[in-house]
Short mmCIF file of N, CA and C in Angstrom, two decimals:
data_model
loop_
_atom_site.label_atom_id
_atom_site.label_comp_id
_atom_site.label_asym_id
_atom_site.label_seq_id
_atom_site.Cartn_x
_atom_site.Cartn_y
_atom_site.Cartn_z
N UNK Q 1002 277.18 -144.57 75.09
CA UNK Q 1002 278.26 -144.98 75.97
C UNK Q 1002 277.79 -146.15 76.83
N UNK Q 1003 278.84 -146.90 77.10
CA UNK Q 1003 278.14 -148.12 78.24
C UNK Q 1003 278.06 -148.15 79.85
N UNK Q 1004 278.01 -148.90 80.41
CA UNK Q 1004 278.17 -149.17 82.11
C UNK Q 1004 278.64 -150.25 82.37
N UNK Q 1005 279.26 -149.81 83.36
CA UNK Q 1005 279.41 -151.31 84.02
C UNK Q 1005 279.14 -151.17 85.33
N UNK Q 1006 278.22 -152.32 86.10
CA UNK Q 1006 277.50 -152.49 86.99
C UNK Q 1006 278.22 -153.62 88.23
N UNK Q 1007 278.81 -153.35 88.92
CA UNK Q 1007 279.25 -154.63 89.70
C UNK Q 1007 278.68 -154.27 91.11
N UNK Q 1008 277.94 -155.58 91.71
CA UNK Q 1008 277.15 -156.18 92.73
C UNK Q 1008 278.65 -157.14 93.81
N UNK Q 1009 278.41 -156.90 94.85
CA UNK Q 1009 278.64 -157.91 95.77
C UNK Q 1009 278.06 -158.89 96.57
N UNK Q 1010 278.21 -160.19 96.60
CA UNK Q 1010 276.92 -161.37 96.72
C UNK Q 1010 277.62 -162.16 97.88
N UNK Q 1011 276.91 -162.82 98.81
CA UNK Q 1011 277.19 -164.10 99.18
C UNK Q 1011 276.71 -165.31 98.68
N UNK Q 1012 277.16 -166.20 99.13
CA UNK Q 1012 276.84 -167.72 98.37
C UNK Q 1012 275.85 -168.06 98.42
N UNK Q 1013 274.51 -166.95 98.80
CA UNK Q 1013 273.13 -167.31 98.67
C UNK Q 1013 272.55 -166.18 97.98
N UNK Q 1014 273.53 -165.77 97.67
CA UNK Q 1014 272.99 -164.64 96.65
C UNK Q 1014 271.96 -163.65 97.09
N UNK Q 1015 272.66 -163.27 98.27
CA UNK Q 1015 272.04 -162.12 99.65
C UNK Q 1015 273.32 -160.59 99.03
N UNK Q 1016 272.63 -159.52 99.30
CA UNK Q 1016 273.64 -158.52 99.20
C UNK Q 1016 274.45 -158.79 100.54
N UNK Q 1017 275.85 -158.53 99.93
CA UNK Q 1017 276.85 -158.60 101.10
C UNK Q 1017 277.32 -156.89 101.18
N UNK Q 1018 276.57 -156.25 101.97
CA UNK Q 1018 277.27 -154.88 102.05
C UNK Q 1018 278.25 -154.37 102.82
N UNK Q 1019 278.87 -155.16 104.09
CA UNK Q 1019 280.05 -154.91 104.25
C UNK Q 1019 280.68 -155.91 105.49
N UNK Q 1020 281.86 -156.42 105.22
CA UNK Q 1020 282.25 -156.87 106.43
C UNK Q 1020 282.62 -156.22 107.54
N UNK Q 1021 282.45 -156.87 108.98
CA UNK Q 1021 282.98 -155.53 109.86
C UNK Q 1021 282.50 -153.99 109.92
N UNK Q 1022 281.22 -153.60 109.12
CA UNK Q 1022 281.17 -152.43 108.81
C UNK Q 1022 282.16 -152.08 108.33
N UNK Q 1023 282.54 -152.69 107.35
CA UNK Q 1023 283.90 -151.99 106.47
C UNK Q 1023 283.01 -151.99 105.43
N UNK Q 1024 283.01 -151.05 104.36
CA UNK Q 1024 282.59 -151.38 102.95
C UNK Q 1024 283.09 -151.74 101.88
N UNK Q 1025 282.82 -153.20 100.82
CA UNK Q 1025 283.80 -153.14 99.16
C UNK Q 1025 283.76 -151.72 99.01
N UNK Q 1026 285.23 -151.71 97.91
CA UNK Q 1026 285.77 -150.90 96.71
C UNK Q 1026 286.10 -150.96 95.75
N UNK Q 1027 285.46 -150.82 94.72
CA UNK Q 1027 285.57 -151.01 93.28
C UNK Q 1027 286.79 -149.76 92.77
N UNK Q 1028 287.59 -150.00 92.10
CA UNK Q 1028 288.25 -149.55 91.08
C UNK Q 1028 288.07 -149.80 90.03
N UNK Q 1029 288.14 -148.91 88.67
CA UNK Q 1029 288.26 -148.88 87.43
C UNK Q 1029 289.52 -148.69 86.72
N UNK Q 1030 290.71 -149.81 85.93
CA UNK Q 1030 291.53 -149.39 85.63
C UNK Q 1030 291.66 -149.82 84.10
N UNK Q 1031 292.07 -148.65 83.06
CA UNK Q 1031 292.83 -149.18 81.91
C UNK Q 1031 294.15 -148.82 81.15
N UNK Q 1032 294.47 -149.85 80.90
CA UNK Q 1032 295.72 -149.66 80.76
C UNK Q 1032 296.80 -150.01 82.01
N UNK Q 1033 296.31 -150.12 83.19
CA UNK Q 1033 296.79 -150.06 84.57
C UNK Q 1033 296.83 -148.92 85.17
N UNK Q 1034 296.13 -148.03 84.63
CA UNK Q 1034 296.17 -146.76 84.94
C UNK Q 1034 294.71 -146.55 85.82
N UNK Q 1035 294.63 -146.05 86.82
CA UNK Q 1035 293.73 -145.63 87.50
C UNK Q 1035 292.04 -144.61 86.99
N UNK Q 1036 291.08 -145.31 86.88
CA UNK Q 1036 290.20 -144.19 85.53
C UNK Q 1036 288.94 -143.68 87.14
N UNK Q 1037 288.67 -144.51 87.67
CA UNK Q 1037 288.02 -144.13 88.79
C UNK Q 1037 287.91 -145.22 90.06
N UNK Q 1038 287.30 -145.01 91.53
CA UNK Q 1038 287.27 -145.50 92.19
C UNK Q 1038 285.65 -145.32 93.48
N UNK Q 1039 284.69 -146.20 93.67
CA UNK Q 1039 283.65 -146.55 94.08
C UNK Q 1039 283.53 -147.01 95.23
N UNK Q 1040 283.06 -147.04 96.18
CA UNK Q 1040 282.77 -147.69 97.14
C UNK Q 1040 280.99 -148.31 97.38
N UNK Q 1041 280.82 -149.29 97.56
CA UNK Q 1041 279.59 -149.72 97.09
C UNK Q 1041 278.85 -149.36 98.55
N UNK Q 1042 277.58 -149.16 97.85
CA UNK Q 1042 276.16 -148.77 98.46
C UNK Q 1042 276.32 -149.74 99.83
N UNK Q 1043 276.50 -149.49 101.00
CA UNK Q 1043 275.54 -149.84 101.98
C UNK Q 1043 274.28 -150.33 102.11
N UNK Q 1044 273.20 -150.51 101.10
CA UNK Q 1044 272.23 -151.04 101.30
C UNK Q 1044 271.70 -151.81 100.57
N UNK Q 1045 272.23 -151.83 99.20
CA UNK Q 1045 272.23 -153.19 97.34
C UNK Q 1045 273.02 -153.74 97.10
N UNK Q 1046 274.77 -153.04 98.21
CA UNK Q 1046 275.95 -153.95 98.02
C UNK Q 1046 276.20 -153.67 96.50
N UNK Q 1047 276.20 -152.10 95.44
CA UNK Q 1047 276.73 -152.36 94.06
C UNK Q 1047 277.24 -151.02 93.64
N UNK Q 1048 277.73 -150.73 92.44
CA UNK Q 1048 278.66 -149.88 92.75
C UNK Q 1048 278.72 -149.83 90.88
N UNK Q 1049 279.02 -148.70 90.29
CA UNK Q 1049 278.96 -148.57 89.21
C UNK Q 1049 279.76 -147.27 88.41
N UNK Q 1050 280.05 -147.72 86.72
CA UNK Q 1050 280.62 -147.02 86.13
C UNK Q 1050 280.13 -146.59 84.82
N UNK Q 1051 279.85 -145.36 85.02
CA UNK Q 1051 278.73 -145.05 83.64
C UNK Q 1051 279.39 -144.21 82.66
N UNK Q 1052 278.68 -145.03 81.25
CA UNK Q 1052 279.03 -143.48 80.27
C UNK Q 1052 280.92 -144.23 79.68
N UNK Q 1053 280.87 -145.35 79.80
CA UNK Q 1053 282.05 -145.55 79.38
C UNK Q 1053 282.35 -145.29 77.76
N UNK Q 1054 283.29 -145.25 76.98
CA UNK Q 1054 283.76 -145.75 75.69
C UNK Q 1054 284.32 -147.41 75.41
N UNK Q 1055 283.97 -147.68 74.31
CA UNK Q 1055 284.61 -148.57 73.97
C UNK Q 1055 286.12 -148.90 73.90
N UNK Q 1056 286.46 -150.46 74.52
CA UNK Q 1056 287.73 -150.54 75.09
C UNK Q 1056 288.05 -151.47 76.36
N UNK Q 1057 289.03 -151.62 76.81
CA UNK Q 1057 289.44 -152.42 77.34
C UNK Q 1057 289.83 -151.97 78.82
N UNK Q 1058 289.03 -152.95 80.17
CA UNK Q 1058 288.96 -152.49 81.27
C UNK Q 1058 289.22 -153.23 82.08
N UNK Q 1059 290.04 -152.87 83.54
CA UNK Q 1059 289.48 -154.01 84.74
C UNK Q 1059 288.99 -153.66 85.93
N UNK Q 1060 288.21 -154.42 86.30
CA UNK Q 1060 287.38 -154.19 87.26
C UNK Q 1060 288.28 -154.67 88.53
N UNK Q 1061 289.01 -153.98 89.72
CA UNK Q 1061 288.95 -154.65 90.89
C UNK Q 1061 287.93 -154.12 92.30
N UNK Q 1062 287.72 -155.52 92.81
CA UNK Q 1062 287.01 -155.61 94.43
C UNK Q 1062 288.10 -155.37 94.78
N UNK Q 1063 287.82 -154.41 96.18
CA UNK Q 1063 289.29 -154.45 97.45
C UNK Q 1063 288.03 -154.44 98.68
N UNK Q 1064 288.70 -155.44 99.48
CA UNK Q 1064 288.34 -155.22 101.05
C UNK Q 1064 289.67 -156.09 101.85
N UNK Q 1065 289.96 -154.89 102.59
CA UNK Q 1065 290.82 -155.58 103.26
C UNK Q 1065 291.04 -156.93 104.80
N UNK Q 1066 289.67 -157.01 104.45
CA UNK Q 1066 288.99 -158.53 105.62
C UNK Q 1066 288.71 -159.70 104.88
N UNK Q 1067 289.17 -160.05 103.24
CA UNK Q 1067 288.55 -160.92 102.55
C UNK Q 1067 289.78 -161.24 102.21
N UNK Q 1068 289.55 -163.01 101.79
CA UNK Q 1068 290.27 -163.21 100.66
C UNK Q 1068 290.25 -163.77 99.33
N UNK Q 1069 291.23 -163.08 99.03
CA UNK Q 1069 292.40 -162.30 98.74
C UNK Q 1069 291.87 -160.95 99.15
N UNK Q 1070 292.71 -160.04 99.06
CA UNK Q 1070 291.87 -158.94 99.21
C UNK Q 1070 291.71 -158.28 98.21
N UNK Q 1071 292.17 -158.71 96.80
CA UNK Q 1071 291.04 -157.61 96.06
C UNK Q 1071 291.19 -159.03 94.88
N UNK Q 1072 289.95 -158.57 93.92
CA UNK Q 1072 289.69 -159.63 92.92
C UNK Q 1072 289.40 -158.51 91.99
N UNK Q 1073 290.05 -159.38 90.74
CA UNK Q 1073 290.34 -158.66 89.42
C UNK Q 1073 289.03 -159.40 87.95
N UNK Q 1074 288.80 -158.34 87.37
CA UNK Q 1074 288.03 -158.75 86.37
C UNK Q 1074 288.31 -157.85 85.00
N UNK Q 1075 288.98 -158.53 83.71
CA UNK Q 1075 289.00 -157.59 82.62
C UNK Q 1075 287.48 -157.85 82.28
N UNK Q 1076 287.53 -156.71 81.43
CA UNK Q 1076 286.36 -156.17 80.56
C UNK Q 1076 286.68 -155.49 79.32
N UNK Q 1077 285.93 -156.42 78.26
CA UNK Q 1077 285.93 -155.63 76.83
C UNK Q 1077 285.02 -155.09 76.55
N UNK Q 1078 284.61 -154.06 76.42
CA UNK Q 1078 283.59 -153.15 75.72
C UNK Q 1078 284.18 -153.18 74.39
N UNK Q 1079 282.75 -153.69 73.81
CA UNK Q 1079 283.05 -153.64 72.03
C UNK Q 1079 282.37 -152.94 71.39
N UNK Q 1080 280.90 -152.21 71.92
CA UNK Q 1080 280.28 -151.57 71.47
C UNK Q 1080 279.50 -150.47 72.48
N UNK Q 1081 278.96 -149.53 71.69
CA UNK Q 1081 278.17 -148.48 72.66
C UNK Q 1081 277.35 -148.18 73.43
N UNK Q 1082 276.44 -149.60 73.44
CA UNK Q 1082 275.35 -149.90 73.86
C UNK Q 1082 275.48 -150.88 75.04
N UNK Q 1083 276.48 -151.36 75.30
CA UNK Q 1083 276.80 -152.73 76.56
C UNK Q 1083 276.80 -152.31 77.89
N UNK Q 1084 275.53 -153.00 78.68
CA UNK Q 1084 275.86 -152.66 79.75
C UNK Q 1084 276.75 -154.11 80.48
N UNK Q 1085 277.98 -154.26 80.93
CA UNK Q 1085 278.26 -155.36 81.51
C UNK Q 1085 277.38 -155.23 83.14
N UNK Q 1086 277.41 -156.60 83.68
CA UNK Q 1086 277.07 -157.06 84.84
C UNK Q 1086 278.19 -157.76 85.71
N UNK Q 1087 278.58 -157.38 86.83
CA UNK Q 1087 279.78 -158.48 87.49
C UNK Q 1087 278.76 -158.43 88.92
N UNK Q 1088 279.04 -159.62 89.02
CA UNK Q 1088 278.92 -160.32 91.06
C UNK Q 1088 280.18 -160.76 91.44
N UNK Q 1089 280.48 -160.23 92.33
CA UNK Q 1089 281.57 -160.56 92.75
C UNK Q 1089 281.18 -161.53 94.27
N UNK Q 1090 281.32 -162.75 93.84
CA UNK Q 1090 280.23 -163.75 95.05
C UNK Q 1090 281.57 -163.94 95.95
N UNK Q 1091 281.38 -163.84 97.60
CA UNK Q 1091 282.18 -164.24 99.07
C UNK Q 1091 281.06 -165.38 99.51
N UNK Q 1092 282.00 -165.88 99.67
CA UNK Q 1092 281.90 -167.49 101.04
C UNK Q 1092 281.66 -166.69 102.44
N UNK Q 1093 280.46 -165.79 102.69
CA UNK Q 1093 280.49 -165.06 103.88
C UNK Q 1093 280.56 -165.85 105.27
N UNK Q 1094 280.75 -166.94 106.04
CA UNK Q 1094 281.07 -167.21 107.42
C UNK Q 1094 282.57 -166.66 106.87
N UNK Q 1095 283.78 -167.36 106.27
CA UNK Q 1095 284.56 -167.75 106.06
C UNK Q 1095 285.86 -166.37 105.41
N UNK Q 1096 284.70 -164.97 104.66
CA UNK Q 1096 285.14 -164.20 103.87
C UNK Q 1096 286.06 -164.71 103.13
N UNK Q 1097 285.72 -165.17 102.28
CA UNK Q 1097 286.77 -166.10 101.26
C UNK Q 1097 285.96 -165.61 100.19
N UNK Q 1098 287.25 -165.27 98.65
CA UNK Q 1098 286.61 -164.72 97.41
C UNK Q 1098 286.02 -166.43 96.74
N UNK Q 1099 284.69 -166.21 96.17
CA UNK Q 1099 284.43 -167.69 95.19
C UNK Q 1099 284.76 -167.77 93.62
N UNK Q 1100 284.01 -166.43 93.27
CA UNK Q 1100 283.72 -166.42 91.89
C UNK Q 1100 283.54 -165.74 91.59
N UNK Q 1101 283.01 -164.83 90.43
CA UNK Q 1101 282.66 -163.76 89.13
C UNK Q 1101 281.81 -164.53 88.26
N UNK Q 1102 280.66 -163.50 88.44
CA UNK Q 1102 279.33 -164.10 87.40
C UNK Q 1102 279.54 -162.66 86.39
N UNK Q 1103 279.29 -163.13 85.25
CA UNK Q 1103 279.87 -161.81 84.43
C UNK Q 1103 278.49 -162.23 83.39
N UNK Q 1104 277.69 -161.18 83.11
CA UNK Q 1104 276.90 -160.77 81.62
C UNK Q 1104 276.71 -159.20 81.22
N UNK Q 1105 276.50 -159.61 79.49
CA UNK Q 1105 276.26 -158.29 78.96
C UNK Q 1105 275.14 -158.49 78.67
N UNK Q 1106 274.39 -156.65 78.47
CA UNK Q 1106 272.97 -156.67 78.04
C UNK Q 1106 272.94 -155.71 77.07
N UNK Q 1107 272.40 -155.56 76.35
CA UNK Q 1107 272.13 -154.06 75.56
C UNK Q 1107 270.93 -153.39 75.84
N UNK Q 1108 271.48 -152.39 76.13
CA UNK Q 1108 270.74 -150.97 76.60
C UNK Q 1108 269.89 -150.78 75.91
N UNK Q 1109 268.31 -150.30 75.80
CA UNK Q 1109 267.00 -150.38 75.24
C UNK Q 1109 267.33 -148.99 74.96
#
């Protein structure tokens, strides 16, 4: 089965673990249907979904001090062995969303 691993970053590629003492929230949805929901670590800023099947997924960030407030990422799992990687990088003075760094690895 696979994982998927998503990190929250600032533009120096520092863990961003929470604005405001608020913390990100990851959701897992397919289909649009709700499969689970995360709130990331306090102290690595990452947050994860293990043991998936192959298939078709999206990843959203929610914080409600950023913008936008949540950022969306599909994901294809094509095989059994994939672990994906997402960063979900903030413009932290500013909390502004930048980008999505996205890789796969295969699991040893």
């Amino acid at each position: 089965m696979s994982d998927i691993f998503v990190m929250i970053r600032n533009q120096d590629n520092n863990a961003l673990t929470s604005i405001d003492g608020i913390a990100f929230v990851t959701l897992l949805r397919q289909d649009g249907q709700p499969l689970a929901e995360e709130t990331f670590d306090l102290i690595y800023a990452d947050a994860g979904f293990d043991d998936l099947p192959v298939g078709e997924y999206t990843v959203v960030v929610k914080h409600e001090l950023v913008e936008p407030q949540q950022a969306t990422y599909d994901v294809k799992i094509i095989s059994e062995d994939e672990v994906i990687l997402l960063t979900f990088v903030y413009l932290e003075p500013e909390w502004v969303f930048l980008r999505i760094q996205a890789a796969v690895e295969q699991r040893l």
